[in-house]
């Protein structure tokens, strides 16, 4: 897996949608893969809670005959938490403030999910990005998962 490409996707989504405050990618079992979160958020707990919610949401979607689960959004008094399926094995978590444009979030997240899925699986050509996953001028050697969490988290808090 190309950890730098994954971190880049998370940063780019944040740049494209004003109001995104934090992002994370987790395995469907709740294991954290990458996080771009503020110091006030425990990304491992966020991943575990999101995975539990994913299981419930997938079951509810199946029981009600609504097809494959794609996304769910939870609104709070200070913003939202959006949970997106990344294939069958992972999920992306996006936290946003009260001013986030939910339609723009969904619009920008759809193509990012395809690219993130390709990065996670190490799939060949990424039709949405135009280059094979893990190649090109920005490709980097994979980092250890713990190194990615720390590195991405640090960039999320710069200037805060």
mmCIF file with all atom_site columns, N, CA and C in Angstrom, residues 29 37 44 48 56 62-63 65 74-75 82 92 97 100 110 113 126 155-156 159:
data_model
loop_
_atom_site.group_PDB
_atom_site.id
_atom_site.type_symbol
_atom_site.label_atom_id
_atom_site.label_alt_id
_atom_site.label_comp_id
_atom_site.label_asym_id
_atom_site.label_entity_id
_atom_site.label_seq_id
_atom_site.pdbx_PDB_ins_code
_atom_site.Cartn_x
_atom_site.Cartn_y
_atom_site.Cartn_z
_atom_site.occupancy
_atom_site.B_iso_or_equiv
_atom_site.pdbx_formal_charge
_atom_site.auth_seq_id
_atom_site.auth_comp_id
_atom_site.auth_asym_id
_atom_site.auth_atom_id
_atom_site.pdbx_PDB_model_num
ATOM 1  N N  . UNK A 1 29  ? -12.889 -3.828 10.238  1.00 0.00 ? 29  UNK A N  1
ATOM 2  C CA . UNK A 1 29  ? -12.847 -4.413 11.580  1.00 0.00 ? 29  UNK A CA 1
ATOM 3  C C  . UNK A 1 29  ? -12.481 -3.394 12.656  1.00 0.00 ? 29  UNK A C  1
ATOM 4  N N  . UNK A 1 37  ? -6.181  13.897 11.808  1.00 0.00 ? 37  UNK A N  1
ATOM 5  C CA . UNK A 1 37  ? -7.095  14.388 12.841  1.00 0.00 ? 37  UNK A CA 1
ATOM 6  C C  . UNK A 1 37  ? -6.389  15.343 13.791  1.00 0.00 ? 37  UNK A C  1
ATOM 7  N N  . UNK A 1 44  ? -7.769  6.108  16.871  1.00 0.00 ? 44  UNK A N  1
ATOM 8  C CA . UNK A 1 44  ? -8.024  4.680  17.018  1.00 0.00 ? 44  UNK A CA 1
ATOM 9  C C  . UNK A 1 44  ? -9.419  4.421  17.560  1.00 0.00 ? 44  UNK A C  1
ATOM 10 N N  . UNK A 1 48  ? -12.598 2.555  15.599  1.00 0.00 ? 48  UNK A N  1
ATOM 11 C CA . UNK A 1 48  ? -13.364 1.453  16.188  1.00 0.00 ? 48  UNK A CA 1
ATOM 12 C C  . UNK A 1 48  ? -14.860 1.770  16.225  1.00 0.00 ? 48  UNK A C  1
ATOM 13 N N  . UNK A 1 56  ? -23.634 -1.864 11.729  1.00 0.00 ? 56  UNK A N  1
ATOM 14 C CA . UNK A 1 56  ? -25.071 -1.622 11.914  1.00 0.00 ? 56  UNK A CA 1
ATOM 15 C C  . UNK A 1 56  ? -25.684 -1.053 10.639  1.00 0.00 ? 56  UNK A C  1
ATOM 16 N N  . UNK A 1 62  ? -29.140 -3.832 4.321   1.00 0.00 ? 62  UNK A N  1
ATOM 17 C CA . UNK A 1 62  ? -29.481 -5.156 3.800   1.00 0.00 ? 62  UNK A CA 1
ATOM 18 C C  . UNK A 1 62  ? -30.897 -5.570 4.195   1.00 0.00 ? 62  UNK A C  1
ATOM 19 N N  . UNK A 1 63  ? -31.243 -5.383 5.467   1.00 0.00 ? 63  UNK A N  1
ATOM 20 C CA . UNK A 1 63  ? -32.554 -5.794 5.961   1.00 0.00 ? 63  UNK A CA 1
ATOM 21 C C  . UNK A 1 63  ? -33.683 -5.032 5.277   1.00 0.00 ? 63  UNK A C  1
ATOM 22 N N  . UNK A 1 65  ? -33.550 -3.887 2.257   1.00 0.00 ? 65  UNK A N  1
ATOM 23 C CA . UNK A 1 65  ? -33.504 -4.087 0.811   1.00 0.00 ? 65  UNK A CA 1
ATOM 24 C C  . UNK A 1 65  ? -33.045 -2.867 0.030   1.00 0.00 ? 65  UNK A C  1
ATOM 25 N N  . UNK A 1 74  ? -24.012 11.515 10.408  1.00 0.00 ? 74  UNK A N  1
ATOM 26 C CA . UNK A 1 74  ? -24.557 11.807 11.725  1.00 0.00 ? 74  UNK A CA 1
ATOM 27 C C  . UNK A 1 74  ? -24.338 13.282 11.998  1.00 0.00 ? 74  UNK A C  1
ATOM 28 N N  . UNK A 1 75  ? -25.416 13.970 12.357  1.00 0.00 ? 75  UNK A N  1
ATOM 29 C CA . UNK A 1 75  ? -25.339 15.403 12.627  1.00 0.00 ? 75  UNK A CA 1
ATOM 30 C C  . UNK A 1 75  ? -25.336 15.653 14.122  1.00 0.00 ? 75  UNK A C  1
ATOM 31 N N  . UNK A 1 82  ? -19.368 11.911 8.761   1.00 0.00 ? 82  UNK A N  1
ATOM 32 C CA . UNK A 1 82  ? -19.818 11.142 7.603   1.00 0.00 ? 82  UNK A CA 1
ATOM 33 C C  . UNK A 1 82  ? -18.953 9.887  7.502   1.00 0.00 ? 82  UNK A C  1
ATOM 34 N N  . UNK A 1 92  ? -14.089 5.243  5.197   1.00 0.00 ? 92  UNK A N  1
ATOM 35 C CA . UNK A 1 92  ? -13.496 6.558  5.369   1.00 0.00 ? 92  UNK A CA 1
ATOM 36 C C  . UNK A 1 92  ? -14.404 7.372  6.277   1.00 0.00 ? 92  UNK A C  1
ATOM 37 N N  . UNK A 1 97  ? -17.295 20.759 10.245  1.00 0.00 ? 97  UNK A N  1
ATOM 38 C CA . UNK A 1 97  ? -17.888 21.754 11.137  1.00 0.00 ? 97  UNK A CA 1
ATOM 39 C C  . UNK A 1 97  ? -19.303 22.097 10.673  1.00 0.00 ? 97  UNK A C  1
ATOM 40 N N  . UNK A 1 100 ? -20.070 23.088 6.815   1.00 0.00 ? 100 UNK A N  1
ATOM 41 C CA . UNK A 1 100 ? -19.708 22.228 5.682   1.00 0.00 ? 100 UNK A CA 1
ATOM 42 C C  . UNK A 1 100 ? -20.879 22.071 4.713   1.00 0.00 ? 100 UNK A C  1
ATOM 43 N N  . UNK A 1 110 ? -16.919 10.919 -3.608  1.00 0.00 ? 110 UNK A N  1
ATOM 44 C CA . UNK A 1 110 ? -17.120 9.754  -4.497  1.00 0.00 ? 110 UNK A CA 1
ATOM 45 C C  . UNK A 1 110 ? -15.864 9.370  -5.274  1.00 0.00 ? 110 UNK A C  1
ATOM 46 N N  . UNK A 1 113 ? -13.028 8.072  -2.978  1.00 0.00 ? 113 UNK A N  1
ATOM 47 C CA . UNK A 1 113 ? -13.214 6.713  -2.469  1.00 0.00 ? 113 UNK A CA 1
ATOM 48 C C  . UNK A 1 113 ? -12.685 5.668  -3.442  1.00 0.00 ? 113 UNK A C  1
ATOM 49 N N  . UNK A 1 126 ? -5.375  3.190  -11.835 1.00 0.00 ? 126 UNK A N  1
ATOM 50 C CA . UNK A 1 126 ? -6.457  3.895  -11.169 1.00 0.00 ? 126 UNK A CA 1
ATOM 51 C C  . UNK A 1 126 ? -7.106  4.800  -12.200 1.00 0.00 ? 126 UNK A C  1
ATOM 52 N N  . UNK A 1 155 ? 0.441   16.884 10.503  1.00 0.00 ? 155 UNK A N  1
ATOM 53 C CA . UNK A 1 155 ? 0.119   17.901 9.502   1.00 0.00 ? 155 UNK A CA 1
ATOM 54 C C  . UNK A 1 155 ? -1.268  18.461 9.737   1.00 0.00 ? 155 UNK A C  1
ATOM 55 N N  . UNK A 1 156 ? -2.156  17.704 10.354  1.00 0.00 ? 156 UNK A N  1
ATOM 56 C CA . UNK A 1 156 ? -3.510  18.182 10.580  1.00 0.00 ? 156 UNK A CA 1
ATOM 57 C C  . UNK A 1 156 ? -3.570  19.262 11.644  1.00 0.00 ? 156 UNK A C  1
ATOM 58 N N  . UNK A 1 159 ? -0.627  24.931 12.484  1.00 0.00 ? 159 UNK A N  1
ATOM 59 C CA . UNK A 1 159 ? -1.352  26.192 12.342  1.00 0.00 ? 159 UNK A CA 1
ATOM 60 C C  . UNK A 1 159 ? -2.594  26.283 13.187  1.00 0.00 ? 159 UNK A C  1
#
